Coordinates of C-alpha atoms (C1' of nucleotides) in Angstrom, one line a residue:
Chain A
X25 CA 93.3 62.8 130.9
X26 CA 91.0 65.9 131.4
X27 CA 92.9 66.5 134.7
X28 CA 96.2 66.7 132.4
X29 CA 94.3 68.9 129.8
X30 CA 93.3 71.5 132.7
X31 CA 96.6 71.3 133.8
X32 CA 97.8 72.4 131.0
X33 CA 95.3 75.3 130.7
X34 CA 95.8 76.8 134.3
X35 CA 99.6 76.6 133.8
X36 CA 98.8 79.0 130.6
X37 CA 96.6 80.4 131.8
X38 CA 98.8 81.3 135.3
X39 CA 102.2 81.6 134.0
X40 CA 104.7 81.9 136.4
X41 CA 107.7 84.1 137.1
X42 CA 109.2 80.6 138.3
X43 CA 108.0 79.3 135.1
X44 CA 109.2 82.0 132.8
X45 CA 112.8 81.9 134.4
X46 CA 112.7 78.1 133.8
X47 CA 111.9 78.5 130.4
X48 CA 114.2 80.7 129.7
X49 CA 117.6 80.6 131.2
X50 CA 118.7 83.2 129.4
X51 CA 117.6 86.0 131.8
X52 CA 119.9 88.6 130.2
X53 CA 118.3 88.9 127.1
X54 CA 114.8 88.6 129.2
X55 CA 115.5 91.5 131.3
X56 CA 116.7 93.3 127.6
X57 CA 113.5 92.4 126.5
X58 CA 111.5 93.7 129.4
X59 CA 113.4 96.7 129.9
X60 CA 112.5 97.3 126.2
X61 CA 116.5 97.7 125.2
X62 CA 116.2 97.8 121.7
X63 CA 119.7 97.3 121.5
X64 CA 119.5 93.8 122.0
X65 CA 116.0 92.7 121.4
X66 CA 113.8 94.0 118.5
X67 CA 111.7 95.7 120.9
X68 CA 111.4 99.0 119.0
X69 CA 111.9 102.6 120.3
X70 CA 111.4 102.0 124.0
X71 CA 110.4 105.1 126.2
X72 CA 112.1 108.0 124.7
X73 CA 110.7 110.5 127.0
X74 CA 113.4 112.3 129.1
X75 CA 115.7 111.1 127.2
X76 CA 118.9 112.2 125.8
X77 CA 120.3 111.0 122.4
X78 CA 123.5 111.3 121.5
X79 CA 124.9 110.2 117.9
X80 CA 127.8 108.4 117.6
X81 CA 129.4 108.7 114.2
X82 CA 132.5 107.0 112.4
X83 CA 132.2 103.9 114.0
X84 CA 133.5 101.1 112.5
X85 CA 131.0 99.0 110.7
X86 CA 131.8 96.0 113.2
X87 CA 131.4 97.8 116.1
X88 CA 128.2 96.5 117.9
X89 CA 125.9 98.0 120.8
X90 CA 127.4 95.7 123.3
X91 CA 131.1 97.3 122.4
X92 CA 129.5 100.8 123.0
X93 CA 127.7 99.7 125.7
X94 CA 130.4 99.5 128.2
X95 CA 131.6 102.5 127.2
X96 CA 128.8 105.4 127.7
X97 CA 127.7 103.5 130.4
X98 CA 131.0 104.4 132.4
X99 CA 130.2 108.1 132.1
X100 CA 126.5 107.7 132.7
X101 CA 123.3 105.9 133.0
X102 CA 122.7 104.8 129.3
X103 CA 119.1 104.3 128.9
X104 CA 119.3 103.0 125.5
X105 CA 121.8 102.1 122.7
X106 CA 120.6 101.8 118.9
X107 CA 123.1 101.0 116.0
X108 CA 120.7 101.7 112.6
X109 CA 121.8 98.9 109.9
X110 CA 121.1 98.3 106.2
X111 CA 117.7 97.1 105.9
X112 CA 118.7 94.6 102.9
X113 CA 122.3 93.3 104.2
X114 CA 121.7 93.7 107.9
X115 CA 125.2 95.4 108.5
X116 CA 125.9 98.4 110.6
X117 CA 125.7 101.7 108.8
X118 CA 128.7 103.4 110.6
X119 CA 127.2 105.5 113.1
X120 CA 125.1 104.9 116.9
X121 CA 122.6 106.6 118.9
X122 CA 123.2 106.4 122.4
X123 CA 120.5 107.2 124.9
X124 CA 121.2 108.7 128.0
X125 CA 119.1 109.4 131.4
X126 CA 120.2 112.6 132.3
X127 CA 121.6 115.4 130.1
X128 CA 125.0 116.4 132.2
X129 CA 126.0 112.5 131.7
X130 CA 125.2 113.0 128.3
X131 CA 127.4 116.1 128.3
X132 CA 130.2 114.5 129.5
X133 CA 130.0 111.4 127.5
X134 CA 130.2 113.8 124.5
X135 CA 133.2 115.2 125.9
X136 CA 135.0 112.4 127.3
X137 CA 134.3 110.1 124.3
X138 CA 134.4 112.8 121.4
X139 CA 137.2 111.7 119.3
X140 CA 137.5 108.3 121.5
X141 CA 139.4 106.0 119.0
X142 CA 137.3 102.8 119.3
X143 CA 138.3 99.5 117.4
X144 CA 140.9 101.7 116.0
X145 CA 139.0 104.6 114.2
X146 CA 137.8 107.5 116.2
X147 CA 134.0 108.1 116.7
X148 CA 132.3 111.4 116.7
X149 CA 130.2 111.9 119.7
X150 CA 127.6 114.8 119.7
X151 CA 124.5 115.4 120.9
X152 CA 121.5 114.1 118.1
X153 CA 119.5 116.8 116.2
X154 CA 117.0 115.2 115.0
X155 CA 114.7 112.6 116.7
X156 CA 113.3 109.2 116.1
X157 CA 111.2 110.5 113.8
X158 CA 112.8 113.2 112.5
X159 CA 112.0 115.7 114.8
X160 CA 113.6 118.3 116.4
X161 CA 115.1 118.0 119.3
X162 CA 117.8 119.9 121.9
X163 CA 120.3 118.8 123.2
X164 CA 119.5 115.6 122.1
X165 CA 116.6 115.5 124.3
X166 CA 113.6 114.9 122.7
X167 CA 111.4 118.6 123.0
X168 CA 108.0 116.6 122.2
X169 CA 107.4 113.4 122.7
X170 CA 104.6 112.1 120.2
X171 CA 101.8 114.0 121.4
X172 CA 98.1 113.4 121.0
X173 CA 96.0 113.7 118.2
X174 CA 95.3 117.4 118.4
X175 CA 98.7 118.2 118.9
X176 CA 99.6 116.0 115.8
X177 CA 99.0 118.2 113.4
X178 CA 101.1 120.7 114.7
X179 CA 104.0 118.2 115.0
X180 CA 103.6 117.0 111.4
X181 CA 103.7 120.7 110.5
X182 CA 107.3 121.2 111.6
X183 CA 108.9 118.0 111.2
X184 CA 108.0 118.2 107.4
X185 CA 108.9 122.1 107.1
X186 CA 112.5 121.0 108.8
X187 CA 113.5 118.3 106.5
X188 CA 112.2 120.2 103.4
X189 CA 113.7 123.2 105.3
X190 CA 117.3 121.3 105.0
X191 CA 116.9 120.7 101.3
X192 CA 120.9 120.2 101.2
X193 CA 120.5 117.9 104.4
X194 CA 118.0 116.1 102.5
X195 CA 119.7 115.5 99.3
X196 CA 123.2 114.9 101.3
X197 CA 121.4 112.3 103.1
X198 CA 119.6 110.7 100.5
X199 CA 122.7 110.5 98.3
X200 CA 124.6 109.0 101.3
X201 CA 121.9 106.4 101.6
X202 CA 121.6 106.0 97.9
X203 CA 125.1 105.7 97.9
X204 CA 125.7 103.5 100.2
X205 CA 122.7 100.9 99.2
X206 CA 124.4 101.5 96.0
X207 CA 127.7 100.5 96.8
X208 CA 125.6 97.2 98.5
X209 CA 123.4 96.7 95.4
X210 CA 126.9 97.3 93.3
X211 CA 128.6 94.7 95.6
X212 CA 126.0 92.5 95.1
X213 CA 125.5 93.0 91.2
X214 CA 129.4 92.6 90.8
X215 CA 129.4 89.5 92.8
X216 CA 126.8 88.1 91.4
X217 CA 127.3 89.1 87.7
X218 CA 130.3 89.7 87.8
X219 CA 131.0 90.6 83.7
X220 CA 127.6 91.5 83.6
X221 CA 128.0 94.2 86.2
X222 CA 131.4 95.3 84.7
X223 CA 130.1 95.9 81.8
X224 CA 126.7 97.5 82.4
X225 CA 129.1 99.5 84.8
X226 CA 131.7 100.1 81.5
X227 CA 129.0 102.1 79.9
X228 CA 129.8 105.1 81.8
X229 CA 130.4 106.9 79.5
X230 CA 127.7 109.2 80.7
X231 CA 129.4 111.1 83.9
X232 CA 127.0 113.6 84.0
X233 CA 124.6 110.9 85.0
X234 CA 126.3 110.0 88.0
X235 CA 125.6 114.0 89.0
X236 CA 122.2 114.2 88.4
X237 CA 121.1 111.0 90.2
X238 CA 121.1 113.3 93.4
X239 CA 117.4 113.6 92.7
X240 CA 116.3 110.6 93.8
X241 CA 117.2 106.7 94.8
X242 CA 114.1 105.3 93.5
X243 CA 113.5 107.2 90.6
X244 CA 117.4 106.6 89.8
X245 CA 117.2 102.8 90.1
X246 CA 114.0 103.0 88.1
X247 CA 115.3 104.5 85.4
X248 CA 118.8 102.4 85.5
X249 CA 116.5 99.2 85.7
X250 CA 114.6 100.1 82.7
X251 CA 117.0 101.4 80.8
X252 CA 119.2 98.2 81.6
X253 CA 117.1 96.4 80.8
X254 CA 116.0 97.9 77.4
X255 CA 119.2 99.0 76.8
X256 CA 121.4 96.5 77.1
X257 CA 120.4 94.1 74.7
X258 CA 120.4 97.1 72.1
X259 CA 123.8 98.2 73.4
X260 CA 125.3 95.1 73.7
X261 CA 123.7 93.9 70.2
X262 CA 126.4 96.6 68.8
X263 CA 129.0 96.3 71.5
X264 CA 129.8 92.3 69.8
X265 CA 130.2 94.0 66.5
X266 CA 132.7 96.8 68.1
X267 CA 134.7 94.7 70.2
X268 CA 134.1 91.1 68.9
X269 CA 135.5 89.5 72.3
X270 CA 135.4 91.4 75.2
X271 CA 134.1 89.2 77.6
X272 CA 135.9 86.4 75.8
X273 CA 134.5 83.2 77.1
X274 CA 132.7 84.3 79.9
X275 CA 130.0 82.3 79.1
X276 CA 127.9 82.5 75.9
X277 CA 124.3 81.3 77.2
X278 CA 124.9 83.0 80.6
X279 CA 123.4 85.9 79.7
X280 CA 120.5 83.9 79.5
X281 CA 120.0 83.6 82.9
X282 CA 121.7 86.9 84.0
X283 CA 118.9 88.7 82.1
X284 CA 116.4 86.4 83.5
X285 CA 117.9 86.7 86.9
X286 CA 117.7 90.9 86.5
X287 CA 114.2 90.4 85.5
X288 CA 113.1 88.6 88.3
X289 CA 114.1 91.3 90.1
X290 CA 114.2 93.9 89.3
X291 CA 111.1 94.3 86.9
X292 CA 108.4 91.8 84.7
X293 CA 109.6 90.2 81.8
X294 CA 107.0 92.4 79.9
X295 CA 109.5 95.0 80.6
X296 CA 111.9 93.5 78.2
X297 CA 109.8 93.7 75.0
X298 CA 107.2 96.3 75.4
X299 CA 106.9 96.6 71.7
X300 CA 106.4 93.5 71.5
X301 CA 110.0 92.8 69.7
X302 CA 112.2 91.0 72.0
X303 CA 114.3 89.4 69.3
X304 CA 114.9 92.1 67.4
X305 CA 115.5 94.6 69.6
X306 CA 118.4 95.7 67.2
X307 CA 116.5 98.6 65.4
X308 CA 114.4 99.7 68.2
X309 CA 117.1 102.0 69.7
X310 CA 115.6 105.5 69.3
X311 CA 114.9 106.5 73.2
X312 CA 118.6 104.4 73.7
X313 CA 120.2 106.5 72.0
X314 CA 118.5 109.7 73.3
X315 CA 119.0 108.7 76.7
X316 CA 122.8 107.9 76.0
X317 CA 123.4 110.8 74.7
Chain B
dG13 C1' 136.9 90.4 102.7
dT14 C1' 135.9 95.8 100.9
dT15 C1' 133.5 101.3 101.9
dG16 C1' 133.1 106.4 105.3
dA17 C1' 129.0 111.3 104.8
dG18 C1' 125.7 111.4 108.0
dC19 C1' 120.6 111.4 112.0
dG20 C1' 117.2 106.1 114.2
dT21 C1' 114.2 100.8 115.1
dT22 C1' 108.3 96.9 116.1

DNA sequence: GTTGAGCGTT
């Protein structure tokens, strides 16, 4: 018995190669895993020193790393292949980074595979301008790998300057992502709630907000949360009288739990009566109507 | 099942 419980401590203690390769047959992803391929494994950014990116854009949102894979690594030795997806749905977001060894490879992968049609829409290949963590790089190639703590400052310094530097970059990209996460989030609503989402959707009547929501994602979802949330049982208290039957049947009580379902959430109950007057929410309509408007 | 400007992960 206490020769079977040191057994079982020296072979933990001494794990094997042997051992490992028994215990997992699967040497592919093993060797992924130890060559720190974050294309297969989640084994974050592996070494990104010497390396050279290259971003692959208008990929379809199906394509994976090991259908790019083969691809660069016919024109090169591809250190590493990263395909960034949604952090909520998990799905590709349309574009790559692939990470080669040596620049000229690089190079020509850019130019043999620029305007490559791959699962029948053609990628952009071109060398990546910004790094992992949004820093500067050339030719893909990262200029400064994350130095140490004196030289930290000095790459904070520029990495902020640059993206507040590219205030259009900044507000392109942060509309894109809100956009897209939208469209998600919109997907999701509409399948979810379906009339529910229509109709919150129906109150458009307010184009101009759709132009000013470049500010911010957050502040925008905020603000649509609250305002849903306050407003729609003040808009929809008149809506009824309007249009007595515009969801028809859709399902009386299901509001109920739609609401409840939004609240859950997307913000506290609370939020739903801060005065205090959840029932009759019909006259309280003052900052509704000013934000409406 | 859909969409399409852009720059990244434990």
């Amino acid at each position: 018995m206490f020769l079977y419980i040191l057994f079982i401590i020296l072979t933990a203690t001494n794990p094997s190669p042997q051992s490992l390769a028994i215990f997992s047959p699967n040497s592919a992803s093993l060797f992924f895993s130890t060559a720190k391929m974050s294309h297969f494994g989640r084994s974050g950014p592996p070494d990104i020193t010497d390396t050279y990116s290259l971003l692959v854009l208008n990929i379809t949102f199906r394509t994976s790393a090991d259908d790019l894979f083969p691809l660069f690594d016919k024109y090169g030795k591809v250190v590493d292949i990263f395909i960034p997806k949604d952090r909520r749905t998990g799905d590709s977001r349309g574009f790559a980074f692939v990470r080669y060894k040596y620049a000229d490879e690089a190079q020509k992968a850019v130019e043999r595979l620029d305007g490559r049609v791959v699962d029948g829409r053609e990628i952009t290949v071109q060398f990546a301008k910004y790094g992992p963590n949004a820093e500067r790089i050339h030719k893909g190639r990262i200029i400064e790998s994350f130095p140490k703590s004196k030289y930290r400052s000095r790459s904070r310094s520029p990495r902020r300057r640059h993206r507040d530097d590219h205030h259009k970059d900044r507000d392109y990209r942060r509309r894109s992502r809100s956009r897209s996460y939208d469209r998600y989030e919109r997907d999701r609503y509409r399948g979810k709630d379906k009339d529910y989402g229509r109709q919150s959707r129906s109150r458009s009547a307010s184009p101009n907000y759709s132009k000013g929501r470049g500010r911010g994602r957050y502040d925008d979802d905020r603000r649509s949360s609250s305002r849903s949330i306050s407003a729609s049982p003040a808009r929809r208290s008149p809506s009824p009288r309007k249009s007595p039957s515009p969801r028809k049947a859709s399902s009386p009580r299901g509001e109920s739990p739609d609401r409840r379902s939004r609240d859950g959430r997307s913000s506290s109950p609370r939020s739903v009566s801060p005065r205090g007057r959840p029932a009759d929410s019909r006259s309280p309509s003052p900052r509704n109507s000013d934000v409406d408007e």
